[in-house]
Short mmCIF file of C-alpha atoms in Angstrom, two decimals:
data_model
loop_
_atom_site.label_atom_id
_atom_site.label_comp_id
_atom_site.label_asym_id
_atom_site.label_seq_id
_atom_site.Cartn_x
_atom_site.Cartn_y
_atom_site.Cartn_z
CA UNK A 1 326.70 81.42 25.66
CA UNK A 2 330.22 79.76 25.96
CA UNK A 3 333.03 82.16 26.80
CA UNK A 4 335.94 80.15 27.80
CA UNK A 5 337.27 77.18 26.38
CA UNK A 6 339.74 75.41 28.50
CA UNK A 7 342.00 72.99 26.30
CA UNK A 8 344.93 72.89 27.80
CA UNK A 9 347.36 69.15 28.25
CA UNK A 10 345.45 67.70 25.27
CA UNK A 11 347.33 66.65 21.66
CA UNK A 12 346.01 69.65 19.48
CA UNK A 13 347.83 70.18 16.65
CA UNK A 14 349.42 73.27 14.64
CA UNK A 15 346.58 72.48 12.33
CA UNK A 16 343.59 72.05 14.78
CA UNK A 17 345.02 75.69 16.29
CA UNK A 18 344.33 77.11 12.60
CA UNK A 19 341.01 75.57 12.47
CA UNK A 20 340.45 77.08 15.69
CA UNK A 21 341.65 80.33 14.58
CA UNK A 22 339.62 80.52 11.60
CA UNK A 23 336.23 79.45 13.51
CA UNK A 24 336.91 82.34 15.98
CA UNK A 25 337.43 84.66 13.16
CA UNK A 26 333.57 84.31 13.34
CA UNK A 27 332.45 83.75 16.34
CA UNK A 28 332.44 87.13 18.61
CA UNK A 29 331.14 85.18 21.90
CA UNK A 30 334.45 82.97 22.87
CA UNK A 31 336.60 85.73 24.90
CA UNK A 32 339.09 83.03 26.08
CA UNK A 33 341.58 79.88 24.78
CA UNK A 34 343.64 78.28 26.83
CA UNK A 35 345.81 75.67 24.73
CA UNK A 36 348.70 75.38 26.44
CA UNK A 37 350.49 72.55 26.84
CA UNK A 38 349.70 71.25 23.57
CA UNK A 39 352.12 70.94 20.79
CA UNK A 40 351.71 74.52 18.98
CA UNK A 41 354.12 76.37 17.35
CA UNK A 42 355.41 79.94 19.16
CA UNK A 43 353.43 82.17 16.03
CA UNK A 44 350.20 80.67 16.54
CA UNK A 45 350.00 80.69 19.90
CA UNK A 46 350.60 84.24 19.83
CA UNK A 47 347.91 84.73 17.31
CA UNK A 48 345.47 82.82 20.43
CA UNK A 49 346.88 85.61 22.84
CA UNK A 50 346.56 88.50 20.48
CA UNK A 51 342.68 87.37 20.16
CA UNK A 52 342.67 86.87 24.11
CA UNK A 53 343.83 90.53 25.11
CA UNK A 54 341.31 91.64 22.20
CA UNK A 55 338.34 90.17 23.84
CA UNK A 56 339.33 90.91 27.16
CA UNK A 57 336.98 93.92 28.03
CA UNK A 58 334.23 92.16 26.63
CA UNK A 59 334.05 89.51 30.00
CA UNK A 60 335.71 91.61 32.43
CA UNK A 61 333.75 90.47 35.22
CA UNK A 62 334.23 87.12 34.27
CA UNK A 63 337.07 84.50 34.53
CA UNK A 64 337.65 81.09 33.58
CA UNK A 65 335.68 78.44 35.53
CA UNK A 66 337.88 76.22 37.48
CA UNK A 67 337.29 72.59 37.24
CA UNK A 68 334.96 71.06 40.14
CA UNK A 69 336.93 67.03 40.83
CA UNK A 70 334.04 64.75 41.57
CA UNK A 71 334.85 64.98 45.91
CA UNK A 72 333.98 68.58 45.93
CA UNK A 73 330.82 67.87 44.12
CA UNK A 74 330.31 65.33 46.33
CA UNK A 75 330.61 67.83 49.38
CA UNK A 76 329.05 70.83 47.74
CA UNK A 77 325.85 68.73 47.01
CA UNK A 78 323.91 65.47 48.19
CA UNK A 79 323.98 63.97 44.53
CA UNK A 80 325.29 60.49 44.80
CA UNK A 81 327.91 59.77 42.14
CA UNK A 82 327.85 56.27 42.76
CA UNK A 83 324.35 55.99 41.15
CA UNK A 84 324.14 58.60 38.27
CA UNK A 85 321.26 60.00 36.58
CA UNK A 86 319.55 58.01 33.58
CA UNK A 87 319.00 60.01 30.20
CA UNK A 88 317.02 58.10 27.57
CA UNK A 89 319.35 57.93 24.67
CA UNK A 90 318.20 57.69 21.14
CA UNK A 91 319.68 54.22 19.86
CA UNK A 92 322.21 55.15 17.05
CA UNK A 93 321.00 52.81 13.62
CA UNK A 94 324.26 50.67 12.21
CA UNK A 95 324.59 53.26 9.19
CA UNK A 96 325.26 55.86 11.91
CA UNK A 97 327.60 53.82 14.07
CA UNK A 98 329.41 53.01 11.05
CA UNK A 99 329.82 56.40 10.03
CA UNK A 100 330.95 57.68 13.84
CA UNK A 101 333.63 54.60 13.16
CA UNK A 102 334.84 55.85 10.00
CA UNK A 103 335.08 59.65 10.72
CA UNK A 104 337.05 58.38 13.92
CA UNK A 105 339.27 56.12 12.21
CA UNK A 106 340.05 59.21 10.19
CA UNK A 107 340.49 61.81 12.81
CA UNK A 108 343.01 59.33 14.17
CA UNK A 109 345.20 59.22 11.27
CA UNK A 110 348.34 61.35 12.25
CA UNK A 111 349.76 60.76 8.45
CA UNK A 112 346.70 62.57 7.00
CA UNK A 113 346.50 66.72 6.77
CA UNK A 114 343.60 68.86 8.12
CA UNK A 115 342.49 69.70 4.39
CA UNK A 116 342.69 65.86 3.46
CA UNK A 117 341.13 65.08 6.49
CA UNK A 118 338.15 67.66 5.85
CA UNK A 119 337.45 66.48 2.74
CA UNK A 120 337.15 63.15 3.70
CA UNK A 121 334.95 63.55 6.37
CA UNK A 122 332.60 65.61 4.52
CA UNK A 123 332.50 63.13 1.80
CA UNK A 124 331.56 60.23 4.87
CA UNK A 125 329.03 62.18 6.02
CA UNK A 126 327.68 62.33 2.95
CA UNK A 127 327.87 58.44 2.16
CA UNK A 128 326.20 57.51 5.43
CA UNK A 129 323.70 59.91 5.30
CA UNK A 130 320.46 59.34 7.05
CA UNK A 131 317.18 61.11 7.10
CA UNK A 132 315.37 62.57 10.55
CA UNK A 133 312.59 61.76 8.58
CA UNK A 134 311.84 58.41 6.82
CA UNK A 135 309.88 60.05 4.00
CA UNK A 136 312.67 62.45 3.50
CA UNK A 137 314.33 62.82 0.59
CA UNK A 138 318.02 63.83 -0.35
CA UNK A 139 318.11 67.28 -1.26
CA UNK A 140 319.00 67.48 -4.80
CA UNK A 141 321.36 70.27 -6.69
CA UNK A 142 318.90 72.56 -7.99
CA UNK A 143 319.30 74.29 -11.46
CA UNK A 144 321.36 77.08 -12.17
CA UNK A 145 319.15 80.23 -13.08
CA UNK A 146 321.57 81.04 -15.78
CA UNK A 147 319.68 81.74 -19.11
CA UNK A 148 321.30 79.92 -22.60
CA UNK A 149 321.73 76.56 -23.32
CA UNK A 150 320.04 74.78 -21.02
CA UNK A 151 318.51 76.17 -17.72
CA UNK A 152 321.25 73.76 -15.95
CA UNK A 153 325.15 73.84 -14.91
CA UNK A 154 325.97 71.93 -17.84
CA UNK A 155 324.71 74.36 -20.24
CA UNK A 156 326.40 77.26 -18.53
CA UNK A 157 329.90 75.09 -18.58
CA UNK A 158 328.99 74.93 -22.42
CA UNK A 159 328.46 78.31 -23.07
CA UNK A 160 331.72 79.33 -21.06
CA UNK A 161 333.58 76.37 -22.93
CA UNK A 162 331.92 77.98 -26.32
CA UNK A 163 333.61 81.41 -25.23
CA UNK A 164 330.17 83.13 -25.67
CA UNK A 165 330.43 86.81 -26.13
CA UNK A 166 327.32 87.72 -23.90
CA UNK A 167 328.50 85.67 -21.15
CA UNK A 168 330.68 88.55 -18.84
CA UNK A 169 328.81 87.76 -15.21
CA UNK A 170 328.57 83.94 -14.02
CA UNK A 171 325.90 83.79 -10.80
CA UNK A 172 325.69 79.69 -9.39
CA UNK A 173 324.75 81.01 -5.61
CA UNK A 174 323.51 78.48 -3.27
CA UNK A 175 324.34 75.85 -6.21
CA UNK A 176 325.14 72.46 -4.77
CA UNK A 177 327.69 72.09 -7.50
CA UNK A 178 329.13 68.26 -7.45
CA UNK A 179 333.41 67.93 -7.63
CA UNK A 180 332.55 67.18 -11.75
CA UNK A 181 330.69 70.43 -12.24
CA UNK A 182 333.57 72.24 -10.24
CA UNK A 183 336.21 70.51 -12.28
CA UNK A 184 334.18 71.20 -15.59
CA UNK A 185 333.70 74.82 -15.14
CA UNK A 186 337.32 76.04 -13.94
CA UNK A 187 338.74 73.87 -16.70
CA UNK A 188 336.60 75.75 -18.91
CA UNK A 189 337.65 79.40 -16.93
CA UNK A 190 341.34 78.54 -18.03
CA UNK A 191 340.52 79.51 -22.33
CA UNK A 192 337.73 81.67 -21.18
CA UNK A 193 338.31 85.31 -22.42
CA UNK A 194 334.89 86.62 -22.09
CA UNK A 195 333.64 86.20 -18.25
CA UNK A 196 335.15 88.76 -16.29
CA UNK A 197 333.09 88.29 -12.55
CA UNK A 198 332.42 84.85 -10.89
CA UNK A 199 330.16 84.12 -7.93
CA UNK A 200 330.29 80.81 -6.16
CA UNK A 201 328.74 81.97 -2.79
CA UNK A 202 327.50 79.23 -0.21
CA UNK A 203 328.56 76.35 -3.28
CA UNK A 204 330.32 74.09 -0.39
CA UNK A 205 333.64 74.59 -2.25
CA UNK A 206 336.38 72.83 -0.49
CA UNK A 207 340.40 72.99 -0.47
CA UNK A 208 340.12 70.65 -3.47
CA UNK A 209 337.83 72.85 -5.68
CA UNK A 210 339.74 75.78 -4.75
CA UNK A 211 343.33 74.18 -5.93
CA UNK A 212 341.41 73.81 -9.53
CA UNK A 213 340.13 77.14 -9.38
CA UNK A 214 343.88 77.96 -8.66
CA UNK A 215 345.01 76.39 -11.30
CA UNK A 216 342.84 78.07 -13.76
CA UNK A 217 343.97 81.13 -12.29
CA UNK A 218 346.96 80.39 -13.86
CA UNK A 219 346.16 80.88 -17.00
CA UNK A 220 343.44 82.88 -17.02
CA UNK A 221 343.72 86.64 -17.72
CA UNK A 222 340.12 88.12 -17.95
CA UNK A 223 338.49 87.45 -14.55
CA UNK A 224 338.59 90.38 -12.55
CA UNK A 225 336.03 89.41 -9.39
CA UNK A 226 335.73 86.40 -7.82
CA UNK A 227 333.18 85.74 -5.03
CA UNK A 228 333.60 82.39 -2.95
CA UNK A 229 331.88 83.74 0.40
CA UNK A 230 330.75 80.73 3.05
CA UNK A 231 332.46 78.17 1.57
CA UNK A 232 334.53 75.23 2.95
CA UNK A 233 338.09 77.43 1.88
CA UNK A 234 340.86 76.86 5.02
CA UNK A 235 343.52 79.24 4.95
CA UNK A 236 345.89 76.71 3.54
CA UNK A 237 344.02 77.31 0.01
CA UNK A 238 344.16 81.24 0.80
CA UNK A 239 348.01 81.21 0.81
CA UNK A 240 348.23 79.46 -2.44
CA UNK A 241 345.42 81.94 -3.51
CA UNK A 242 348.16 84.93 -2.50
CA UNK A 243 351.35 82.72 -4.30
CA UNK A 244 349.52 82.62 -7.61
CA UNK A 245 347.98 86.40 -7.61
CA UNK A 246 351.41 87.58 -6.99
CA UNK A 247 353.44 85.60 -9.27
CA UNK A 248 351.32 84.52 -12.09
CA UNK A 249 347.79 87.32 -12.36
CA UNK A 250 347.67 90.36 -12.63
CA UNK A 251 344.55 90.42 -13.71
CA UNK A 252 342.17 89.85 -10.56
CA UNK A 253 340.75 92.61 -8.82
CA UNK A 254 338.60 91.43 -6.00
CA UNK A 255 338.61 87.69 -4.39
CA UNK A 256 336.62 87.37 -1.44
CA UNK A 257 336.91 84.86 0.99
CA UNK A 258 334.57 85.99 4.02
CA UNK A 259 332.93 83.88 5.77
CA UNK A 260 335.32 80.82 4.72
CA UNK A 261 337.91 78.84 7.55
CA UNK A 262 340.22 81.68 6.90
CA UNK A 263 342.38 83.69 9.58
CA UNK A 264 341.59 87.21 9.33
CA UNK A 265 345.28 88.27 8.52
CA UNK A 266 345.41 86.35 5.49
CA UNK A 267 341.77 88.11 4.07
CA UNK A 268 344.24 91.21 4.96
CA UNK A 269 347.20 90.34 3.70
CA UNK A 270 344.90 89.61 0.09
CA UNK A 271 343.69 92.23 0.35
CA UNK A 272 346.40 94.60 0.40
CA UNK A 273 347.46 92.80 -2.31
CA UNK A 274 344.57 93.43 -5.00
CA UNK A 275 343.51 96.80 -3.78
CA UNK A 276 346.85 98.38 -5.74
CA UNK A 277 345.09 96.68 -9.01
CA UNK A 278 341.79 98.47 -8.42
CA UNK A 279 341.14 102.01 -10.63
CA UNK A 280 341.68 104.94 -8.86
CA UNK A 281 343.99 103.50 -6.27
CA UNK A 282 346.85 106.25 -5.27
CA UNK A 283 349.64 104.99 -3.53
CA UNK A 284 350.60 106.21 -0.33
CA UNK A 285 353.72 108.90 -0.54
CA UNK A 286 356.86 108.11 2.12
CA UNK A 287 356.44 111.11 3.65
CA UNK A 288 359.49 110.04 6.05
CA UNK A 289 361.90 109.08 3.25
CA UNK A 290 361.19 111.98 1.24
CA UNK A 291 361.69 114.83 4.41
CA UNK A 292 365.30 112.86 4.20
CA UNK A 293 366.04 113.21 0.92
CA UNK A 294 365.52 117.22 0.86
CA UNK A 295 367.70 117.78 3.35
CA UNK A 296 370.61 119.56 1.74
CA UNK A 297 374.24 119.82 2.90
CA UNK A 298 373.83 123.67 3.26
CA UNK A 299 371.62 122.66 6.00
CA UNK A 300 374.07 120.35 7.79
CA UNK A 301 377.13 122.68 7.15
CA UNK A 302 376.25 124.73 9.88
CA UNK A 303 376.17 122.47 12.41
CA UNK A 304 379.58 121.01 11.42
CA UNK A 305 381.12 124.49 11.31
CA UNK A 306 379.59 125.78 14.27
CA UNK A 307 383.58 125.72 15.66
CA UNK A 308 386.06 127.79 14.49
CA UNK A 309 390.10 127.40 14.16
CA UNK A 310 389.95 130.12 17.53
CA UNK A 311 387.52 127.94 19.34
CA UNK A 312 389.58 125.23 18.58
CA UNK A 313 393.10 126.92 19.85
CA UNK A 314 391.89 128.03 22.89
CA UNK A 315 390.13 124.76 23.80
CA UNK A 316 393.44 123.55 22.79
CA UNK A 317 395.24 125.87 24.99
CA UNK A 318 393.34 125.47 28.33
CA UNK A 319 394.24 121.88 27.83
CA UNK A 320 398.08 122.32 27.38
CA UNK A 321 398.19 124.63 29.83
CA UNK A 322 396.31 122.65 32.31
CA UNK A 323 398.50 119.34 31.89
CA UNK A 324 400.37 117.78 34.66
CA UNK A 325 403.99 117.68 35.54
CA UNK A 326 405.93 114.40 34.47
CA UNK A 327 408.33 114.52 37.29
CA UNK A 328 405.82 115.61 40.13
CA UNK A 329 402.05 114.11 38.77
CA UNK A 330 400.73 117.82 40.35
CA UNK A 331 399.03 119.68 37.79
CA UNK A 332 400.64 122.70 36.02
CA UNK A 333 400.06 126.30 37.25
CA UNK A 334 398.58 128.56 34.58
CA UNK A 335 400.47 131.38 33.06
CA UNK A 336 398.53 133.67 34.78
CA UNK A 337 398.92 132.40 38.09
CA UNK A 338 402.85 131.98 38.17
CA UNK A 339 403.04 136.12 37.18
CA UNK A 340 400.62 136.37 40.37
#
């Protein structure tokens, strides 16, 4: 297994960092990132040493390779660099060295953000696809085991557009739905007042899909669960996802996001957030602020009385009578010491 990766001096971005970040929300093995050097802003780079120190008892007797230059390989072993080994490579067909090009040209692109940049990519790889196998066939979406109008997504999406009473649960998991079946069925979410739970696990939902689903969140005041589990989510969709359940529904209970490109403080942060909507939550007394506001001033008064009007003239008097001399600077004899 890989332990360490070393990336410092290279041009990662503040959004290749949260990719990183949300990839090693799921993978337990890496135990150490360097990427300094790299233009990253102060927060995240934190967040990389928070998950360093976390991770640090699991390699203990480990540390970080350092980086053989080709002379000491040259004088730890008799392999001559001048004449490197051979590897039979397969030879790439022109579909796939077109498609390297194009995902390339778009990595590239400065002016283009990480979600844009996803989605494009995906949507390359899956216009140059080619087959290991000749004979093979492109998978094709399979039919939504939803009973009605059609064993298919587009008689679900009718039914749901219909407002059918029955229809409370929607279950499309595993459903290689296409962007017009995702656009279709949140459109038809947003007048929807009968489904109340929604389950889009493993449906390859990207940023895109999940700024309609957004949308429909919007206006849409009966769903109360919403599963989108190993999707294509990055945690750029999960802070709209917190904007809109905290300024426009109330209504959503649970909206899980596991298993998605998402940085493990935003899954808490949402779920903080819908936990106080759930039955049966109590919220947590301020045990601190409430010892404070007990305290009475009969329980102070004592402290500020503690001296009385004597205490206070004889403090007053040891200090008179203790003062020094203008004329001389020596200090003043007490009265009891001038009648001895």
């Amino acid at each position: 297994p890989c332990y360490f990766f070393l990336l410092s001096d290279n041009q990662i971005s503040n959004d290749g960092c949260e990719y990183l970040l949300g990839t090693l929300d799921s993978n337990t093995t890496v135990s150490y990132v360097d990427l300094s050097g790299n233009p990253i802003d102060g927060h995240l780079m934190d967040e990389v040493e928070v998950i360093n120190s976390s991770r640090k008892n699991s390699t203990a007797n480990l540390s970080p390779p350092t980086i053989s230059t080709a002379q000491t390989i040259r004088e730890e072993s008799n392999i001559d660099l001048s004449k490197p080994p051979m590897y039979e490579v397969p030879e790439e067909s022109d579909k796939e060295l077109a498609k390297r090009q194009a995902v390339m040209t778009v990595m590239r692109d400065t002016s283009i953000p990480w979600p844009e940049k996803n989605k494009r990519i995906i949507e390359l790889q899956q216009q140059y696809y080619v087959p290991k196998d000749q004979n093979e066939e492109p998978a094709q979406p399979q039919a939504a085991n939803v009973p009605g109008k059609g064993n298919n997504i587009a008689g679900l999406i009718d039914r749901v557009s219909d407002n059918e009473q029955k229809l409370v649960k929607i279950e499309l998991d595993g459903q290689d739905m296409d962007r017009e079946d995702e656009t279709a069925l949140f459109d038809a979410l947003a007048h929807n007042s009968r489904v109340t739970s929604l389950s889009l696990v493993n449906c390859r939902i990207t940023n895109e899909g999940a700024a309609e689903l957004i949308e429909t969140l919007r206006q849409n005041s009966t769903l109360m669960h919403i599963n989108l589990e190993d999707n294509q989510i990055t945690s750029n969709a999960a802070l709209d996802f917190i904007a809109v359940l905290k300024e426009h529904n109330k209504t959503v209970q649970h909206l899980d996001l596991k298993d998605n490109k998402v940085r493990s403080g935003l899954l808490l942060q949402l779920n903080k957030i819908l936990e106080k909507r759930r039955p049966g939550y109590v919220e947590p007394e301020p045990i601190v602020a409430a010892m404070v506001a007990t305290t009475s001033y009969a329980q102070v008064a004592p402290v500020t009385t503690a001296l009385t009007m004597t205490d206070v003239e004889n403090v007053s008097g040891n200090h008179k009578s203790r003062s020094r001399s203008k004329k001389s600077g020596k200090l003043k004899p007490r009265r009891g010491d001038r009648q001895k």
